[in-house]
Coordinates of C-alpha atoms in Angstrom, one line a residue:
X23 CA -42.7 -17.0 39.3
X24 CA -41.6 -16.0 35.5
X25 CA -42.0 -12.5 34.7
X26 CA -45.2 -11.9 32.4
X27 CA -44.2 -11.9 28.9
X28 CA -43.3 -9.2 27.1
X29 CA -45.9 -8.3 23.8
X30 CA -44.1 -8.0 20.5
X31 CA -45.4 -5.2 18.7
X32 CA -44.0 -5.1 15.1
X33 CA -41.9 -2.0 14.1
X34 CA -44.7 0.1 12.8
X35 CA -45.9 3.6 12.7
X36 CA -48.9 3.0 14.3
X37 CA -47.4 1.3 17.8
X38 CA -45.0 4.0 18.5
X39 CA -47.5 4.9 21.4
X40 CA -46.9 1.6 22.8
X41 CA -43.3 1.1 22.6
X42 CA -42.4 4.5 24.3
X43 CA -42.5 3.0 27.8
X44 CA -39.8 0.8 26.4
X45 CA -37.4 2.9 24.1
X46 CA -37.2 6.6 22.9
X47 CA -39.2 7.0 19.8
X48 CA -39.6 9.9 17.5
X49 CA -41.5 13.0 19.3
X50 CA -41.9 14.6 15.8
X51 CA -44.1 14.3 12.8
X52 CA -42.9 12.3 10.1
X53 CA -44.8 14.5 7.6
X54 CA -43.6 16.5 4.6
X55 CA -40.9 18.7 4.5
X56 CA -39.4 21.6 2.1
X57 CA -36.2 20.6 2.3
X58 CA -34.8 16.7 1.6
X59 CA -32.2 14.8 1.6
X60 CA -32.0 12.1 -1.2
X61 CA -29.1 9.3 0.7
X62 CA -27.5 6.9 -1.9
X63 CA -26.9 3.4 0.0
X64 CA -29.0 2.6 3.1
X65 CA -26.9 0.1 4.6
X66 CA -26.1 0.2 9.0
X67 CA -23.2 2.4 9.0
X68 CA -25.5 5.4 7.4
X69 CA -28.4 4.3 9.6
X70 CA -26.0 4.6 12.7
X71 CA -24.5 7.9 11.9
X72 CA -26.5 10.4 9.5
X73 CA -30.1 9.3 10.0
X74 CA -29.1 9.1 13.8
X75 CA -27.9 13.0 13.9
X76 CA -31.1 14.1 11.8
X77 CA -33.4 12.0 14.1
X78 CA -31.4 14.1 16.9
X79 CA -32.5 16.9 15.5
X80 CA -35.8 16.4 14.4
X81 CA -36.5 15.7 18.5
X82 CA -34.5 18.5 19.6
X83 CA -36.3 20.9 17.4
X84 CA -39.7 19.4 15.8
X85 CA -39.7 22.3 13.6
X86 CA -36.7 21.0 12.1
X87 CA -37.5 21.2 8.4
X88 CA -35.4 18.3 7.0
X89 CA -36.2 14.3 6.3
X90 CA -34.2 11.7 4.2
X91 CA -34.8 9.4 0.9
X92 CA -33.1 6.8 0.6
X93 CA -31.8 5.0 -2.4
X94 CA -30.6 1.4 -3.3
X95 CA -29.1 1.0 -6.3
X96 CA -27.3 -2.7 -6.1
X97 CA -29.3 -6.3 -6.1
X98 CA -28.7 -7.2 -2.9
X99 CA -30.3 -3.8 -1.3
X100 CA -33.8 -5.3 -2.6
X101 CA -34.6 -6.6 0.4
X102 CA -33.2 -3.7 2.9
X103 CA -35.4 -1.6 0.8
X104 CA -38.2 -4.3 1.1
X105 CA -38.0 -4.5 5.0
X106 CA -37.7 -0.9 5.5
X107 CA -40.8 0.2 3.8
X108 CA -42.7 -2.7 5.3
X109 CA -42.1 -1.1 8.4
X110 CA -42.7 2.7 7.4
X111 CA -38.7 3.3 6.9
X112 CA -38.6 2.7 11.2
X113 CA -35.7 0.5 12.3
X114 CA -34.4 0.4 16.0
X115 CA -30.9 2.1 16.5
X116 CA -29.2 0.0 19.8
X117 CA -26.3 1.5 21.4
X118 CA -24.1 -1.0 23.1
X119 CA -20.9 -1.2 25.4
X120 CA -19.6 -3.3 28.1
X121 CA -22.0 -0.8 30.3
X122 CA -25.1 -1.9 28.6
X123 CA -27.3 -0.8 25.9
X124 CA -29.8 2.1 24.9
X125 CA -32.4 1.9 22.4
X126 CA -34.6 4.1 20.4
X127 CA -36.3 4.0 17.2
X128 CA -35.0 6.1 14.2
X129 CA -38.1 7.9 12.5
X130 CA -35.8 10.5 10.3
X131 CA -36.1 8.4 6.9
X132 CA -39.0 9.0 5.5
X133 CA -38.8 6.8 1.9
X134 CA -36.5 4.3 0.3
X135 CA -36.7 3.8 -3.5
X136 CA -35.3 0.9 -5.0
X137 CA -33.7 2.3 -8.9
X138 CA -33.9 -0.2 -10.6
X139 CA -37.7 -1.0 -9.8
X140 CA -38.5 2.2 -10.7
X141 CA -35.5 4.6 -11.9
X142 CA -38.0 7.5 -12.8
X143 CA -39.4 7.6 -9.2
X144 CA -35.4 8.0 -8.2
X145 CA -34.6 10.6 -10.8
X146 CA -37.8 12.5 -9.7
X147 CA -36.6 12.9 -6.1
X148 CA -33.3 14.1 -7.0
X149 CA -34.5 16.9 -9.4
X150 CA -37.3 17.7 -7.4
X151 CA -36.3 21.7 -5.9
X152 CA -36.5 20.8 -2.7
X153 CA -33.7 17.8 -2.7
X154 CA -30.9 20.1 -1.5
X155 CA -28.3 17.5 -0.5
X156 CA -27.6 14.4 -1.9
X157 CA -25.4 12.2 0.3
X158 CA -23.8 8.9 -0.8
X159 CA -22.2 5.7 1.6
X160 CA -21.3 3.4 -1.3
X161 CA -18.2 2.0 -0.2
X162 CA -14.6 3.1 -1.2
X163 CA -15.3 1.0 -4.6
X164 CA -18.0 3.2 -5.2
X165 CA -15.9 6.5 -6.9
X166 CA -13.9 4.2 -9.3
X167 CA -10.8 5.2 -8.3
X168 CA -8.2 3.6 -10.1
X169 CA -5.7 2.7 -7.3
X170 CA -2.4 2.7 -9.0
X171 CA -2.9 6.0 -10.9
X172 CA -5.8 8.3 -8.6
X173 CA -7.1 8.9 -12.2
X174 CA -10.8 8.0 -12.6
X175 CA -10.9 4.5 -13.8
X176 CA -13.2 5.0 -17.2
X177 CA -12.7 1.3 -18.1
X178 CA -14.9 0.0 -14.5
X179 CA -18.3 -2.5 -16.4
X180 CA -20.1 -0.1 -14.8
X181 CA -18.8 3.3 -16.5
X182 CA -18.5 1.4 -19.6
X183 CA -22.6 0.5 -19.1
X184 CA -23.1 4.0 -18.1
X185 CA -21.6 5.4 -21.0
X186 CA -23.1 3.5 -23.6
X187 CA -27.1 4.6 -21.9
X188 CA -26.4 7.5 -20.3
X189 CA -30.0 8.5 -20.1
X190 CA -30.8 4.9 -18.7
X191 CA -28.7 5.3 -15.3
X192 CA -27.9 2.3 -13.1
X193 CA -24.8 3.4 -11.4
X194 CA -24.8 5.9 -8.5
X195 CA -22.6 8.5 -10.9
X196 CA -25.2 8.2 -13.5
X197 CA -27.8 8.8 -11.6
X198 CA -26.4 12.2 -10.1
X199 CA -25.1 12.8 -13.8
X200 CA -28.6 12.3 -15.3
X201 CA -30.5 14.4 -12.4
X202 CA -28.1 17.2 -12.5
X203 CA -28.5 17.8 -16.4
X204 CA -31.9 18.0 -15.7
X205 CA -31.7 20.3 -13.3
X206 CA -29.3 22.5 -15.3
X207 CA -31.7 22.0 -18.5
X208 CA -34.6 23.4 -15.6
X209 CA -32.6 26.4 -14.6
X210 CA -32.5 24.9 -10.9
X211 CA -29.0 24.8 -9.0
X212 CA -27.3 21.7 -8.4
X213 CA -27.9 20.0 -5.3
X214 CA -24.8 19.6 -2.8
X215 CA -23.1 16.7 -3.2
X216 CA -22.0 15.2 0.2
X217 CA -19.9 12.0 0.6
X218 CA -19.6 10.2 4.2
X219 CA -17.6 7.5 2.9
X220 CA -13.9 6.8 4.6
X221 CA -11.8 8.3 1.9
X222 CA -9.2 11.1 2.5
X223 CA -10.5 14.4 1.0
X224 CA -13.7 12.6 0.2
X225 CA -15.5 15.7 -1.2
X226 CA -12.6 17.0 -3.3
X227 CA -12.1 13.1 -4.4
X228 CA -15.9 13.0 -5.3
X229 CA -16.1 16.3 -7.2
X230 CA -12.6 14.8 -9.2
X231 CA -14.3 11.4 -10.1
X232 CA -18.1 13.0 -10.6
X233 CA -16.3 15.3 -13.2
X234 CA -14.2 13.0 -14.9
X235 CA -17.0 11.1 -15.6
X236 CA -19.2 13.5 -16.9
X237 CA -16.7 15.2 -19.0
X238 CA -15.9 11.7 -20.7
X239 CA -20.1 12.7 -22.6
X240 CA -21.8 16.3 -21.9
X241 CA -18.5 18.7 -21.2
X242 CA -21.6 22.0 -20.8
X243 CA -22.4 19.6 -17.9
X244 CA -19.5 19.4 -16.3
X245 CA -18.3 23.0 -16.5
X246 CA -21.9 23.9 -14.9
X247 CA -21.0 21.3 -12.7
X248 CA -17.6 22.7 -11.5
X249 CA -18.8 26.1 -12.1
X250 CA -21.9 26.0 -9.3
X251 CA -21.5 22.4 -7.3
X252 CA -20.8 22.2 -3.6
X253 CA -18.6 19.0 -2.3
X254 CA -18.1 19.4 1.0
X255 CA -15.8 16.9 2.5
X256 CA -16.4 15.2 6.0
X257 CA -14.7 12.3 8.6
X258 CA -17.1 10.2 9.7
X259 CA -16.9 7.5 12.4
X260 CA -19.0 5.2 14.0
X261 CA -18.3 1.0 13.9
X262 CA -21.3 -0.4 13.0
X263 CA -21.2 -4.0 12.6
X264 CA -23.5 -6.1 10.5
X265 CA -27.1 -6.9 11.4
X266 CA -27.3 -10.6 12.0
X267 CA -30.7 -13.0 13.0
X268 CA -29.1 -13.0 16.7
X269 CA -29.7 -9.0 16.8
X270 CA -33.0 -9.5 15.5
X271 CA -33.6 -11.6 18.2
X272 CA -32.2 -10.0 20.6
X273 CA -34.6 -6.8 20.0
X274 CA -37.2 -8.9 19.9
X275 CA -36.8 -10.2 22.9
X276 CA -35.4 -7.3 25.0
X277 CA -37.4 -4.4 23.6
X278 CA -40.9 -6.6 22.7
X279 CA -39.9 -5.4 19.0
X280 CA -40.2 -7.5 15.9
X281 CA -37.8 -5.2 13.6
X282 CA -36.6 -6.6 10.3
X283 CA -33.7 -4.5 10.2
X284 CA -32.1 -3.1 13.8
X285 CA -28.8 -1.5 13.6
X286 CA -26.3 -1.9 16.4
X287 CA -23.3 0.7 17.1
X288 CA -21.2 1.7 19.7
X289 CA -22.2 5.0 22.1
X290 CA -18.9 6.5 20.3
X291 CA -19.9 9.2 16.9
X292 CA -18.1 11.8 15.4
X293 CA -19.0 13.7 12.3
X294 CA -16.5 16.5 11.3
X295 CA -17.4 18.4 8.1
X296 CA -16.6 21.8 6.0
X297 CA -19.9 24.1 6.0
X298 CA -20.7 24.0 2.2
X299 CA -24.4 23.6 1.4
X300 CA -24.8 26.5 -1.0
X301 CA -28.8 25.7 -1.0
X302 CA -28.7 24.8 3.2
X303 CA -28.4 22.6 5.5
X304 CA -30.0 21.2 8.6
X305 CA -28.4 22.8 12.2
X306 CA -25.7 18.8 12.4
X307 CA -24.0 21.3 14.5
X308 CA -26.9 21.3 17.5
X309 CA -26.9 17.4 16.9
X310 CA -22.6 17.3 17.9
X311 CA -21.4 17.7 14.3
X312 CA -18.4 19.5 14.1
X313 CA -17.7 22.3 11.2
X314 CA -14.5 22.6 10.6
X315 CA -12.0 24.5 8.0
X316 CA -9.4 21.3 8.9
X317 CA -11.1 18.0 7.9
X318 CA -8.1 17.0 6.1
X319 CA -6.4 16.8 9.5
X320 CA -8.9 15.1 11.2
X321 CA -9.7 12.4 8.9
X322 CA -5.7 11.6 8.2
X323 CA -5.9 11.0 12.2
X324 CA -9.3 8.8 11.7
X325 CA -7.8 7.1 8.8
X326 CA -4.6 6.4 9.4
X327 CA -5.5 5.3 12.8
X328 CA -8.5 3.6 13.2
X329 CA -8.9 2.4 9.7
X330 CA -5.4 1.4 9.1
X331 CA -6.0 -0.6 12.8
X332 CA -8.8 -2.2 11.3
X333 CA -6.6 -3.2 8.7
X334 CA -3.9 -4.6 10.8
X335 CA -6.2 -6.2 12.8
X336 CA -9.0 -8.4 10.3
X337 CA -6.5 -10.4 8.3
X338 CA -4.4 -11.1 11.0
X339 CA -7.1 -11.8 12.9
X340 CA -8.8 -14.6 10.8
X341 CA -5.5 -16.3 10.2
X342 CA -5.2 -17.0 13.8
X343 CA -8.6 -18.1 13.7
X344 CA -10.8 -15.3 15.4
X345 CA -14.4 -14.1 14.6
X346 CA -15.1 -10.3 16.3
X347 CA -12.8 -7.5 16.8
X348 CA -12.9 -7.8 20.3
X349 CA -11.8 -11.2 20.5
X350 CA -8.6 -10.6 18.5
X351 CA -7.7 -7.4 20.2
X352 CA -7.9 -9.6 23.1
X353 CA -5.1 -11.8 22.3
X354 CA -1.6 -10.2 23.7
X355 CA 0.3 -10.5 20.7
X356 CA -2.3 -9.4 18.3
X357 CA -3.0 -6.1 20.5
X358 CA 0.4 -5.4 21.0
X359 CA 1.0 -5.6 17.1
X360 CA -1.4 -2.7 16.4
X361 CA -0.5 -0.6 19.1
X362 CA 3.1 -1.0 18.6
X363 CA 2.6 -0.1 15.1
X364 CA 0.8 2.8 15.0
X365 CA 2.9 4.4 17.9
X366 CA 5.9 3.5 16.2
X367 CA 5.1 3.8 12.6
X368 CA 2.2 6.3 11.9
X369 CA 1.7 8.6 14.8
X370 CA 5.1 10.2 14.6
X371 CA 4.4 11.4 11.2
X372 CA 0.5 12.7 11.7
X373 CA -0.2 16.2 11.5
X374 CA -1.0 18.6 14.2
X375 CA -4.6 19.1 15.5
X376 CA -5.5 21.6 18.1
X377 CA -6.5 19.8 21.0
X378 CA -6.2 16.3 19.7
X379 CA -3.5 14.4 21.4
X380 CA -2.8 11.3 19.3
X381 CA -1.8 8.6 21.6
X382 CA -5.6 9.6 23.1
X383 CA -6.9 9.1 20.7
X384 CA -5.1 5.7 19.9
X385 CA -6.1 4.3 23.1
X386 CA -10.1 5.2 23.0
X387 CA -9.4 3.2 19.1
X388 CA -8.5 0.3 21.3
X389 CA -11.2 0.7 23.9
X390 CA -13.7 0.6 21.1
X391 CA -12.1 -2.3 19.3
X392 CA -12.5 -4.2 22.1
X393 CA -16.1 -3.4 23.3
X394 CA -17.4 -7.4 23.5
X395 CA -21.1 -6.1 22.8
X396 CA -20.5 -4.7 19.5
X397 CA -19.3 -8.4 18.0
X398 CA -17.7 -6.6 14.9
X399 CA -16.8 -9.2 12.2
X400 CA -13.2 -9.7 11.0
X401 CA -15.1 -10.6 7.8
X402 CA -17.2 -7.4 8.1
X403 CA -13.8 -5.1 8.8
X404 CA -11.9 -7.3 5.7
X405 CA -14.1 -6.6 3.1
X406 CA -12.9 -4.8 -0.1
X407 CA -9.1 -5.0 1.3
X408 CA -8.6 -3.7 -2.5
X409 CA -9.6 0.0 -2.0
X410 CA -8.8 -0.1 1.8
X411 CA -5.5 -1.3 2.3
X412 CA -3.9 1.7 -0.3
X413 CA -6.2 4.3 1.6
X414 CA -5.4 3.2 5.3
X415 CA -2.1 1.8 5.3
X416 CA 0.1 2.2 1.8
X417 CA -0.1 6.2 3.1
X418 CA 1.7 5.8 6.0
X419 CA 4.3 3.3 4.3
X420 CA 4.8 5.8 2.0
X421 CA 5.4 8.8 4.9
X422 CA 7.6 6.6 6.5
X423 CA 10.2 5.8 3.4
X424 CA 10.3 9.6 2.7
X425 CA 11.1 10.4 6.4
X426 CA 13.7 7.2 6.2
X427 CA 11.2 5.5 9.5
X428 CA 10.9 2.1 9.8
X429 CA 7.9 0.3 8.0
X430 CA 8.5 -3.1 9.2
X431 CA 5.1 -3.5 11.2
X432 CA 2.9 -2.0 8.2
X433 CA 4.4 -4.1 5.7
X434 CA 4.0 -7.0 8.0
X435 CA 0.3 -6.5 7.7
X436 CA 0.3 -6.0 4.0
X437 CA 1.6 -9.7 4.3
X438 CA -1.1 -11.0 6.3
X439 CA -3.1 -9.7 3.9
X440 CA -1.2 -11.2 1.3
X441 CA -1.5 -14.4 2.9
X442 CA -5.3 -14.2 3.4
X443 CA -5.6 -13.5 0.0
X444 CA -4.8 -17.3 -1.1
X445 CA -8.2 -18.2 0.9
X446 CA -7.3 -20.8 3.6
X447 CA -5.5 -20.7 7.0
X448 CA -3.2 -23.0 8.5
X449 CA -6.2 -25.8 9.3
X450 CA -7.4 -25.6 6.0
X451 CA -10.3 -23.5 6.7
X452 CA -12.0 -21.3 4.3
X453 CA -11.4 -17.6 4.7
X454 CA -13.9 -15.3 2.8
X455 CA -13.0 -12.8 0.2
X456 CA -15.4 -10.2 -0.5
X457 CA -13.9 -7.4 -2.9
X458 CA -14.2 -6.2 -6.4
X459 CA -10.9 -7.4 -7.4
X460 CA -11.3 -10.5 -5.7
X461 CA -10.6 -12.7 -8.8
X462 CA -7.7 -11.2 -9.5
X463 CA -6.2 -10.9 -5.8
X464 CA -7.0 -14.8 -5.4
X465 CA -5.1 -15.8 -8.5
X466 CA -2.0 -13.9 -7.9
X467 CA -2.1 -14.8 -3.9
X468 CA -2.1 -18.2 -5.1
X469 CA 0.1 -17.6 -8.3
X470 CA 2.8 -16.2 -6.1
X471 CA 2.7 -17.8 -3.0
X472 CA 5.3 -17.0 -0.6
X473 CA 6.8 -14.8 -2.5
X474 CA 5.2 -11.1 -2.8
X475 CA 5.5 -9.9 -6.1
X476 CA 2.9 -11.4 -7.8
X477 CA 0.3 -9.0 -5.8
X478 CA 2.9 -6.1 -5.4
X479 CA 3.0 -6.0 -9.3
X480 CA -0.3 -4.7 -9.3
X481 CA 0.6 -1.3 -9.9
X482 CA -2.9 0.0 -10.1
X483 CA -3.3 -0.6 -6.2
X484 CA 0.2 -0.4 -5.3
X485 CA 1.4 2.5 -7.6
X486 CA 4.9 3.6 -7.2
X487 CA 5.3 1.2 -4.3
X488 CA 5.6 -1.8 -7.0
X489 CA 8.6 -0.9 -7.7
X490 CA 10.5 0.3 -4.4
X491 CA 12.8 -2.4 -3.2
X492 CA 12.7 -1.2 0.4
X493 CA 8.6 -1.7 0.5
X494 CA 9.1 -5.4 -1.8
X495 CA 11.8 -6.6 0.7
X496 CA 10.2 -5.9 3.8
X497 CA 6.5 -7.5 2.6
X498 CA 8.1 -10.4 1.1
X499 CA 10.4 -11.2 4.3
X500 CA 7.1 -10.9 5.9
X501 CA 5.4 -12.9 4.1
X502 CA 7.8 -15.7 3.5
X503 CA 7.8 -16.0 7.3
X504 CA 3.9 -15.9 7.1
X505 CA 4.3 -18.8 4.8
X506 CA 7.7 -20.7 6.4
X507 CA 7.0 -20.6 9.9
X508 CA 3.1 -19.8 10.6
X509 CA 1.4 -17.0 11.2
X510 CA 1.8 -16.6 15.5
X511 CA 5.6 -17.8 15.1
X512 CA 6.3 -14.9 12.4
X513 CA 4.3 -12.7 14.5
X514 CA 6.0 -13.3 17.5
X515 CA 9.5 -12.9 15.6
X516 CA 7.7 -9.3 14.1
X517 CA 7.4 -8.4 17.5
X518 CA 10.8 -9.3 19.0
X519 CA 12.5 -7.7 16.6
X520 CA 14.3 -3.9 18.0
X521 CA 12.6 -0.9 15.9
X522 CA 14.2 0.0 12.7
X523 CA 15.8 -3.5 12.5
X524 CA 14.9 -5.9 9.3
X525 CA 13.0 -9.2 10.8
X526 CA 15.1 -12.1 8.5
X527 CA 14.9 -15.7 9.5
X528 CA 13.5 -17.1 6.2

């Protein structure tokens, strides 16, 4: 006999009651609160990791005086925004591992304003005294960092927008530039600014571009600015892929939940953050947060690590012809690339952390990469290659020339990325390019071919690099094998080669 079936309830305040036999929902009122959090960018990875520790809290103390806003600022966040507040700003939060799955319902975001419908509404919430923090996920592209120099990048369309309206914001800079005058204008303090993007030193890198910006129009606002603002920085981690129609449907079916906009994650988070919130902040620490005085150290471990195996595994990766994460990491070769590199070419250089042991922490990076229930996209992982690769990888290349190390396995996946770049593998297949730059990356990928320094002349992501014959050798060898004898062959020669030693052959 078939089990009775299951009634879907949609994902709405008013059937939390009925889906608590199912999954954990929010034990707190969603009501007002004095204190706010105004979140720029409302994509999964924030809806895994800092709605997820505020929902913590809210259920471990109800008294817990804090909810979120959310913001979208870009075109394709209309209908995020659109699904969200059709379902009260509720979405399910699904844990998953090789062990199973837990679900429960996040209830911690209370809003989410779309700017551009309605910039006013936005600009109200962030001047409004009780918006105390203002946190921002909007991707390493977001702080228009020029790559080459790490010198704000005042010629990005958007700055130039920005700067010729700047009461008429449409960037995320302008809006915190236009709400912070007014605060200033209203005798209120700034808010703290709080990034929980994946860049080294992200609060001090934040504060740098926020300033440089401001100071190009209103110089009183940017002395008040770097006079009273707070910019903590933080290392966040969670892998959150994308949301697909088959997650949809799986909640639907497992939980009896018809949620436009579910967010699946692995049962691994870590938030480590400096304790600067000159106005407050809720208790992260009760949630698992860490405080910490040595972020730096932690997030050069996160970085250079995880990130940078991310890097090494996406291209790759899709060359060979792989979908997930977890199906890549499963090949022999592909696994053994990324452990052998980071063992042999960025751990020996890391810094010290008290009671972090780095080849640990390497391994639980592999575990994670190769949970099969996550289904992380290459594609996902391989976006905005642009801004990643000089954050994640080009550090640890440049560690290892100044130390005299071996950076034959990192430049080996510059290559791969190189060769992705010209937008087919070996079948003919089309591989997708999603990144601000991709024009320009596609034309000099297929301008230069197998030979590297069409793309290592671009000094503005590349910097000094463009012009260090060790780093231009050892890409170019790679990729001239990439290119001469297929992608598993020149892997497989990468691999054979003893440490230290030049791979030649083409």
């Amino acid at each position: 006999m078939k089990s009775p079936v299951k009634p879907i309830f949609p994902l709405r305040q008013q059937y939390l009651d009925s889906l608590a036999a199912r999954v954990r929902v929010p034990d707190y009122a969603r009501g007002a609160r004095s204190n706010w959090i105004v979140h720029i960018g409302v994509g999964g990875f924030f809806r895994s990791h800092l709605a997820a520790y505020l929902d913590d809290l809210l259920s471990a103390q109800g008294g817990a005086d804090w909810m979120l806003v959310g913001v979208t600022l870009l075109p394709h966040d209309v209908a995020i925004g659109a699904d969200l507040r059709a379902q009260d700003c509720l979405y399910t939060l699904v844990e998953r591992s090789a062990e199973g799955a837990q679900a429960r319902v996040i209830g911690s975001l209370a809003a989410v304003l779309h700017g551009p419908d309605d910039p006013e509404a936005v600009l109200a919430k962030l001047t409004d005294p009780a918006c105390k923090i203002v946190s921002l996920t909007i991707t390493e592209g977001g702080y228009y960092l020029d790559q080459g120099s790490g010198q704000f990048d005042a010629d990005h369309p958007d700055i130039v927008a920005a700067l010729a309206q700047p009461q008429h914001p449409r960037c995320s800079f302008a809006y915190l530039a236009t709400a912070l005058e007014r605060r200033r204008l209203a005798g209120l303090a700034p808010f703290t600014i709080m990034s929980c993007d994946n860049l080294q030193g992200n609060g001090d890198l934040t504060r740098r571009m926020l300033l440089a910006y401001i100071g190009l129009y209103n110089a009183e606002l940017a002395a008040w600015l770097a006079r009273e603002g707070a910019f903590p920085n933080s290392m966040v981690d969670r892998i959150t892929p994308a949301t697909t129609d088959v997650h949809r449907a799986w909640v639907r079916e497992r939980y009896g939940i018809d949620d436009a906009r579910p967010v699946m994650t692995e049962p691994f988070r870590q938030w480590v953050l400096e304790d600067k919130f000159p106005l407050g902040r809720p208790a992260w620490e009760q949630a698992g947060a860490s405080l910490s005085t040595e972020v730096h150290r932690h997030e050069t471990l996160k970085l250079r690590v995880l990130n940078a195996s991310h890097q090494v595994l996406c291209y790759l990766g899709m060359l060979l012809g792989y979908t997930y994460a977890h199906e890549a990491i499963q090949d022999p070769q592909v696994r053994l690339l990324v452990t052998t590199t980071m063992e042999r070419e960025v751990l020996p250089l890391l810094p010290a952390i008290d009671g972090v042991d780095p080849r640990a922490y390497l391994a639980s990076v592999l575990v994670r990469l190769a949970n099969p229930s996550i289904r992380d996209q290459l594609e996902r992982i391989g976006t905005d290659g642009s801004a990643r690769m000089p954050k994640f990888v080009l550090p640890s290349v440049q560690a290892q020339l100044a130390n005299g190390g071996s950076i034959e396995l990192l430049s080996f996946a510059v290559a791969c990325w190189f060769r992705f770049l010209a937008g087919h593998d070996e079948q003919g297949g089309t591989l997708p390019l999603t990144d601000p730059l991709a024009a320009t990356l596609r034309e000099h990928a297929l301008r230069g071919g197998p030979e590297a320094g069409a793309l290592l002349s671009l000094e503005r992501l590349f910097g000094p690099l463009s012009h260090t014959p060790a780093f231009a050798d050892a890409v170019g060898r790679a990729l001239r094998r990439l290119y001469g004898q297929g992608v598993a062959a020149a892997l497989h020669a990468t691999l054979a080669a003893p440490a230290g030693t030049a791979v030649t052959g083409l």
